[in-house]
Amino acid sequence: MDLKELAAAEAVKYVEDGMVVGLGSGSTASIAIRLIGDKVKGEGLEILGVPTSTASDLLGRAVGIKVVDLDDHPTVDLTIDGADEVDPKLNLIKGLGGALVREKIVAAASSVVIIVADDSKLVDYLGQKAPLPVEVVRFSHKTTTRRLSALGCRPVLRMVDNAPFTTDNGNYILDCRFARIDGPAAMESTINNIPGVVDNGLFVGRANKAMIASKNGVRIME
Ligand code: 5RP
């Protein structure tokens, strides 16, 4: 079993009959969605899935999960999602997959959030390895970029095939390279106070557990 699969399999053990489950985004969360689908088919579980992206919506349906709207099921029992960085306090950087806005909305509605990742995502401090993705509206995004630079980072407009990457919400992503992010809670709100910013990939105090897979097995951080 590869490491992502190990982490996902450990998290899926927490999925129970009758739950409303948040379906995360990214490669590790996608493995979890497939495993939930196996549980639905194999054990006949009645699960409602709330997607965090168009991709997780499509995958959830494809593997036989009944996909529903968060507005119709505003309390999510458990969300399983990936991360780009996990610090020792379980604070996260998310959004390299571009789904951070919906991921944060679903995490905020969830009683329990379990992060699934391999040990390459563990860091001593946020910003150690990954840039911080910030979703911004297209209008005047260069002005928003300048305001973000003033916080001491280097923002780069995310590109795909020579064109700006566009999120499921029709916005752009600025990947902001910080030397390190001390005080992630304050930084999360400072960034979100910049006009034009929709949200950023700092997830502070939102994860309850993380299943971190390494060649030695799965370590559960809480
Ligand atoms: C998407 C995310 C993903 O959860 C994150 O990028 C991790 O993805 P992967 O499991 O493919 O490494 O935040 O917006």
mmCIF file of C-alpha atoms and ligand atoms in Angstrom:
data_model
loop_
_atom_site.group_PDB
_atom_site.id
_atom_site.type_symbol
_atom_site.label_atom_id
_atom_site.label_comp_id
_atom_site.label_asym_id
_atom_site.label_seq_id
_atom_site.Cartn_x
_atom_site.Cartn_y
_atom_site.Cartn_z
ATOM 1 C CA MET A 1 0.000 0.000 0.000
ATOM 2 C CA ASP A 2 1.399 3.438 -0.780
ATOM 3 C CA LEU A 3 1.621 6.079 1.924
ATOM 4 C CA LYS A 4 -1.341 8.156 0.752
ATOM 5 C CA GLU A 5 -3.491 5.036 0.672
ATOM 6 C CA LEU A 6 -2.345 4.044 4.173
ATOM 7 C CA ALA A 7 -3.324 7.451 5.575
ATOM 8 C CA ALA A 8 -6.664 7.471 3.751
ATOM 9 C CA ALA A 9 -7.527 3.921 4.887
ATOM 10 C CA GLU A 10 -6.897 4.863 8.531
ATOM 11 C CA ALA A 11 -9.180 7.909 8.273
ATOM 12 C CA VAL A 12 -11.993 6.039 6.536
ATOM 13 C CA LYS A 13 -12.251 3.767 9.620
ATOM 14 C CA TYR A 14 -13.991 6.735 11.304
ATOM 15 C CA VAL A 15 -16.800 6.800 8.707
ATOM 16 C CA GLU A 16 -20.003 5.336 10.142
ATOM 17 C CA ASP A 17 -23.444 4.501 8.821
ATOM 18 C CA GLY A 18 -25.758 7.523 8.557
ATOM 19 C CA MET A 19 -23.000 10.138 8.561
ATOM 20 C CA VAL A 20 -22.828 13.294 6.490
ATOM 21 C CA VAL A 21 -19.207 13.213 5.295
ATOM 22 C CA GLY A 22 -17.191 16.079 3.812
ATOM 23 C CA LEU A 23 -15.360 14.898 0.695
ATOM 24 C CA GLY A 24 -11.943 16.570 0.525
ATOM 25 C CA SER A 25 -9.914 17.502 -2.546
ATOM 26 C CA GLY A 26 -6.522 16.437 -3.846
ATOM 27 C CA SER A 27 -4.907 13.080 -4.488
ATOM 28 C CA THR A 28 -4.942 11.752 -0.899
ATOM 29 C CA ALA A 29 -8.522 12.854 -0.206
ATOM 30 C CA SER A 30 -9.530 11.259 -3.529
ATOM 31 C CA ILE A 31 -8.226 7.906 -2.308
ATOM 32 C CA ALA A 32 -10.382 8.375 0.817
ATOM 33 C CA ILE A 33 -13.422 9.106 -1.379
ATOM 34 C CA ARG A 34 -12.831 5.887 -3.317
ATOM 35 C CA LEU A 35 -12.520 3.919 -0.060
ATOM 36 C CA ILE A 36 -15.760 5.473 1.247
ATOM 37 C CA GLY A 37 -17.361 4.391 -2.030
ATOM 38 C CA ASP A 38 -16.111 0.840 -1.367
ATOM 39 C CA LYS A 39 -17.720 0.973 2.093
ATOM 40 C CA VAL A 40 -21.014 2.208 0.657
ATOM 41 C CA LYS A 41 -21.079 -0.591 -1.904
ATOM 42 C CA GLY A 42 -19.515 -3.345 0.201
ATOM 43 C CA GLU A 43 -21.158 -2.736 3.592
ATOM 44 C CA GLY A 44 -24.328 -0.954 2.418
ATOM 45 C CA LEU A 45 -23.595 2.189 4.464
ATOM 46 C CA GLU A 46 -25.968 5.127 4.013
ATOM 47 C CA ILE A 47 -23.575 8.064 3.598
ATOM 48 C CA LEU A 48 -24.285 11.571 2.355
ATOM 49 C CA GLY A 49 -21.229 13.279 0.853
ATOM 50 C CA VAL A 50 -20.662 17.040 0.857
ATOM 51 C CA PRO A 51 -18.053 17.876 -1.810
ATOM 52 C CA THR A 52 -15.280 20.475 -1.430
ATOM 53 C CA SER A 53 -14.706 20.855 -5.185
ATOM 54 C CA THR A 54 -16.179 19.975 -8.546
ATOM 55 C CA ALA A 55 -13.612 17.156 -8.737
ATOM 56 C CA SER A 56 -14.679 15.603 -5.417
ATOM 57 C CA ASP A 57 -18.339 16.023 -6.404
ATOM 58 C CA LEU A 58 -17.766 14.076 -9.648
ATOM 59 C CA LEU A 59 -15.602 11.427 -7.981
ATOM 60 C CA GLY A 60 -18.061 10.962 -5.108
ATOM 61 C CA ARG A 61 -20.910 10.339 -7.543
ATOM 62 C CA ALA A 62 -18.751 8.021 -9.682
ATOM 63 C CA VAL A 63 -17.970 5.775 -6.700
ATOM 64 C CA GLY A 64 -21.608 5.559 -5.576
ATOM 65 C CA ILE A 65 -21.771 8.149 -2.769
ATOM 66 C CA LYS A 66 -24.978 10.192 -2.566
ATOM 67 C CA VAL A 67 -23.617 13.718 -3.057
ATOM 68 C CA VAL A 68 -25.595 16.530 -1.413
ATOM 69 C CA ASP A 69 -25.403 20.294 -0.991
ATOM 70 C CA LEU A 70 -23.985 21.781 2.215
ATOM 71 C CA ASP A 71 -26.893 24.245 2.320
ATOM 72 C CA ASP A 72 -29.305 21.298 2.591
ATOM 73 C CA HIS A 73 -27.108 19.477 5.153
ATOM 74 C CA PRO A 74 -25.375 22.272 7.067
ATOM 75 C CA THR A 75 -23.910 20.032 9.776
ATOM 76 C CA VAL A 76 -21.201 17.699 8.551
ATOM 77 C CA ASP A 77 -20.270 14.866 10.937
ATOM 78 C CA LEU A 78 -16.793 14.211 9.577
ATOM 79 C CA THR A 79 -14.615 15.660 6.830
ATOM 80 C CA ILE A 80 -11.568 13.865 5.448
ATOM 81 C CA ASP A 81 -9.234 16.161 3.544
ATOM 82 C CA GLY A 82 -5.591 16.503 2.536
ATOM 83 C CA ALA A 83 -3.046 19.220 3.315
ATOM 84 C CA ASP A 84 0.104 20.740 1.868
ATOM 85 C CA GLU A 85 1.762 21.443 5.219
ATOM 86 C CA VAL A 86 0.946 20.228 8.748
ATOM 87 C CA ASP A 87 2.692 21.926 11.687
ATOM 88 C CA PRO A 88 3.132 20.401 15.183
ATOM 89 C CA LYS A 89 -0.043 22.174 16.401
ATOM 90 C CA LEU A 90 -2.100 20.711 13.534
ATOM 91 C CA ASN A 91 -2.315 24.059 11.762
ATOM 92 C CA LEU A 92 -2.252 23.686 8.011
ATOM 93 C CA ILE A 93 -1.486 25.169 4.648
ATOM 94 C CA LYS A 94 -3.987 23.953 2.064
ATOM 95 C CA GLY A 95 -4.917 24.912 -1.462
ATOM 96 C CA LEU A 96 -2.144 23.730 -3.762
ATOM 97 C CA GLY A 97 -4.996 21.848 -5.432
ATOM 98 C CA GLY A 98 -6.949 25.106 -5.733
ATOM 99 C CA ALA A 99 -9.976 24.156 -3.626
ATOM 100 C CA LEU A 100 -9.206 26.065 -0.427
ATOM 101 C CA VAL A 101 -12.357 28.243 -0.317
ATOM 102 C CA ARG A 102 -14.834 25.381 -0.442
ATOM 103 C CA GLU A 103 -12.566 23.242 1.738
ATOM 104 C CA LYS A 104 -12.619 25.899 4.469
ATOM 105 C CA ILE A 105 -16.395 26.351 4.229
ATOM 106 C CA VAL A 106 -16.937 22.602 4.629
ATOM 107 C CA ALA A 107 -14.305 22.309 7.405
ATOM 108 C CA ALA A 108 -16.033 25.120 9.306
ATOM 109 C CA ALA A 109 -19.317 23.189 9.116
ATOM 110 C CA SER A 110 -17.743 19.923 10.297
ATOM 111 C CA SER A 111 -17.869 18.421 13.787
ATOM 112 C CA VAL A 112 -14.621 16.547 13.100
ATOM 113 C CA VAL A 113 -11.931 17.191 10.479
ATOM 114 C CA ILE A 114 -9.383 14.458 9.793
ATOM 115 C CA ILE A 115 -6.354 15.308 7.648
ATOM 116 C CA VAL A 116 -4.762 12.598 5.513
ATOM 117 C CA ALA A 117 -1.180 13.003 4.328
ATOM 118 C CA ASP A 118 2.188 11.361 4.008
ATOM 119 C CA ASP A 119 5.041 12.490 6.217
ATOM 120 C CA SER A 120 6.497 14.744 3.497
ATOM 121 C CA LYS A 121 3.802 17.258 4.564
ATOM 122 C CA LEU A 122 5.089 17.592 8.140
ATOM 123 C CA VAL A 123 6.866 20.904 8.850
ATOM 124 C CA ASP A 124 8.319 22.642 11.898
ATOM 125 C CA TYR A 125 6.578 25.907 10.943
ATOM 126 C CA LEU A 126 4.112 26.917 8.222
ATOM 127 C CA GLY A 127 5.731 28.252 5.073
ATOM 128 C CA GLN A 128 8.740 25.945 5.495
ATOM 129 C CA LYS A 129 8.118 24.079 2.228
ATOM 130 C CA ALA A 130 4.959 25.308 0.512
ATOM 131 C CA PRO A 131 3.801 28.704 -0.701
ATOM 132 C CA LEU A 132 0.539 29.958 0.806
ATOM 133 C CA PRO A 133 -2.262 29.893 -1.804
ATOM 134 C CA VAL A 134 -4.532 32.947 -1.695
ATOM 135 C CA GLU A 135 -7.724 33.016 -3.790
ATOM 136 C CA VAL A 136 -8.441 36.476 -5.211
ATOM 137 C CA VAL A 137 -11.105 37.912 -7.484
ATOM 138 C CA ARG A 138 -9.844 38.657 -10.986
ATOM 139 C CA PHE A 139 -10.733 42.360 -10.846
ATOM 140 C CA SER A 140 -7.572 44.395 -10.114
ATOM 141 C CA HIS A 141 -5.671 41.279 -9.075
ATOM 142 C CA LYS A 142 -2.366 43.114 -9.628
ATOM 143 C CA THR A 143 -3.381 45.644 -6.958
ATOM 144 C CA THR A 144 -4.227 42.776 -4.618
ATOM 145 C CA THR A 145 -0.832 41.242 -5.454
ATOM 146 C CA ARG A 146 0.950 44.462 -4.435
ATOM 147 C CA ARG A 147 -0.958 44.576 -1.139
ATOM 148 C CA LEU A 148 -0.005 40.967 -0.403
ATOM 149 C CA SER A 149 3.669 41.702 -1.195
ATOM 150 C CA ALA A 150 3.579 44.396 1.489
ATOM 151 C CA LEU A 151 3.078 41.592 4.050
ATOM 152 C CA GLY A 152 6.563 40.314 3.226
ATOM 153 C CA CYS A 153 5.790 37.522 0.782
ATOM 154 C CA ARG A 154 6.438 36.937 -2.917
ATOM 155 C CA PRO A 155 3.076 36.287 -4.638
ATOM 156 C CA VAL A 156 3.044 34.475 -7.975
ATOM 157 C CA LEU A 157 -0.080 34.176 -10.122
ATOM 158 C CA ARG A 158 -0.752 30.453 -10.594
ATOM 159 C CA MET A 159 -0.666 29.520 -14.286
ATOM 160 C CA VAL A 160 -1.841 26.467 -16.223
ATOM 161 C CA ASP A 161 -1.064 26.038 -19.935
ATOM 162 C CA ASN A 162 0.089 29.664 -20.251
ATOM 163 C CA ALA A 163 -3.158 31.032 -18.792
ATOM 164 C CA PRO A 164 -4.084 31.933 -15.207
ATOM 165 C CA PHE A 165 -5.445 28.967 -13.264
ATOM 166 C CA THR A 166 -9.139 29.522 -12.484
ATOM 167 C CA THR A 167 -10.769 28.037 -9.388
ATOM 168 C CA ASP A 168 -14.186 26.373 -9.201
ATOM 169 C CA ASN A 169 -15.410 29.803 -8.047
ATOM 170 C CA GLY A 170 -14.047 31.587 -11.133
ATOM 171 C CA ASN A 171 -11.210 33.314 -9.259
ATOM 172 C CA TYR A 172 -7.401 33.385 -9.503
ATOM 173 C CA ILE A 173 -4.842 31.959 -7.073
ATOM 174 C CA LEU A 174 -1.734 33.836 -5.912
ATOM 175 C CA ASP A 175 0.855 31.451 -4.459
ATOM 176 C CA CYS A 176 2.588 33.524 -1.793
ATOM 177 C CA ARG A 177 6.066 32.446 -0.721
ATOM 178 C CA PHE A 178 6.807 33.489 2.886
ATOM 179 C CA ALA A 179 10.153 32.822 4.589
ATOM 180 C CA ARG A 180 8.073 31.534 7.506
ATOM 181 C CA ILE A 181 4.596 32.200 8.890
ATOM 182 C CA ASP A 182 4.691 32.960 12.592
ATOM 183 C CA GLY A 183 1.291 33.647 14.148
ATOM 184 C CA PRO A 184 -0.800 31.919 11.467
ATOM 185 C CA ALA A 185 -4.129 32.947 13.067
ATOM 186 C CA ALA A 186 -3.264 36.656 12.825
ATOM 187 C CA MET A 187 -1.843 36.197 9.320
ATOM 188 C CA GLU A 188 -5.021 34.393 8.192
ATOM 189 C CA SER A 189 -7.194 37.365 9.129
ATOM 190 C CA THR A 190 -4.702 40.019 7.981
ATOM 191 C CA ILE A 191 -4.662 38.473 4.503
ATOM 192 C CA ASN A 192 -8.435 38.082 4.426
ATOM 193 C CA ASN A 193 -8.814 41.790 5.263
ATOM 194 C CA ILE A 194 -7.175 42.776 1.971
ATOM 195 C CA PRO A 195 -9.853 43.878 -0.517
ATOM 196 C CA GLY A 196 -10.006 41.401 -3.386
ATOM 197 C CA VAL A 197 -8.965 38.404 -1.274
ATOM 198 C CA VAL A 198 -11.629 35.701 -1.106
ATOM 199 C CA ASP A 199 -9.794 33.448 1.379
ATOM 200 C CA ASN A 200 -6.378 31.954 1.986
ATOM 201 C CA GLY A 201 -5.002 28.487 2.619
ATOM 202 C CA LEU A 202 -4.180 28.919 6.321
ATOM 203 C CA PHE A 203 -6.338 26.500 8.316
ATOM 204 C CA VAL A 204 -5.770 27.353 11.971
ATOM 205 C CA GLY A 205 -7.381 25.221 14.659
ATOM 206 C CA ARG A 206 -9.646 23.495 12.160
ATOM 207 C CA ALA A 207 -8.172 19.978 12.110
ATOM 208 C CA ASN A 208 -9.003 17.554 14.942
ATOM 209 C CA LYS A 209 -6.721 14.723 13.846
ATOM 210 C CA ALA A 210 -4.151 14.008 11.166
ATOM 211 C CA MET A 211 -3.322 10.565 9.826
ATOM 212 C CA ILE A 212 0.329 10.855 8.826
ATOM 213 C CA ALA A 213 1.670 7.862 6.917
ATOM 214 C CA SER A 214 5.354 7.027 6.734
ATOM 215 C CA LYS A 215 7.319 3.867 5.954
ATOM 216 C CA ASN A 216 6.946 3.005 9.653
ATOM 217 C CA GLY A 217 3.128 3.079 9.528
ATOM 218 C CA VAL A 218 0.451 5.653 10.370
ATOM 219 C CA ARG A 219 0.936 8.140 13.191
ATOM 220 C CA ILE A 220 -2.244 9.778 14.502
ATOM 221 C CA MET A 221 -1.722 13.416 15.529
ATOM 222 C CA GLU A 222 -4.439 15.023 17.648
HETATM 223 C C1 5RP B 1 -6.554 21.153 -2.386
HETATM 224 C C2 5RP B 1 -5.844 20.818 -1.135
HETATM 225 C C3 5RP B 1 -5.304 19.438 -1.028
HETATM 226 O O1 5RP B 1 -5.901 18.824 0.042
HETATM 227 C C4 5RP B 1 -3.821 19.521 -0.834
HETATM 228 O O2 5RP B 1 -3.269 20.222 -1.936
HETATM 229 C C5 5RP B 1 -3.170 18.140 -0.707
HETATM 230 O O3 5RP B 1 -3.273 17.435 -1.906
HETATM 231 P P1 5RP B 1 -2.523 16.049 -2.141
HETATM 232 O O4 5RP B 1 -3.165 15.049 -1.242
HETATM 233 O O5 5RP B 1 -2.732 15.761 -3.616
HETATM 234 O O6 5RP B 1 -1.063 16.267 -1.834
HETATM 235 O O7 5RP B 1 -5.732 21.599 -0.221
HETATM 236 O O8 5RP B 1 -6.974 22.489 -2.387
#
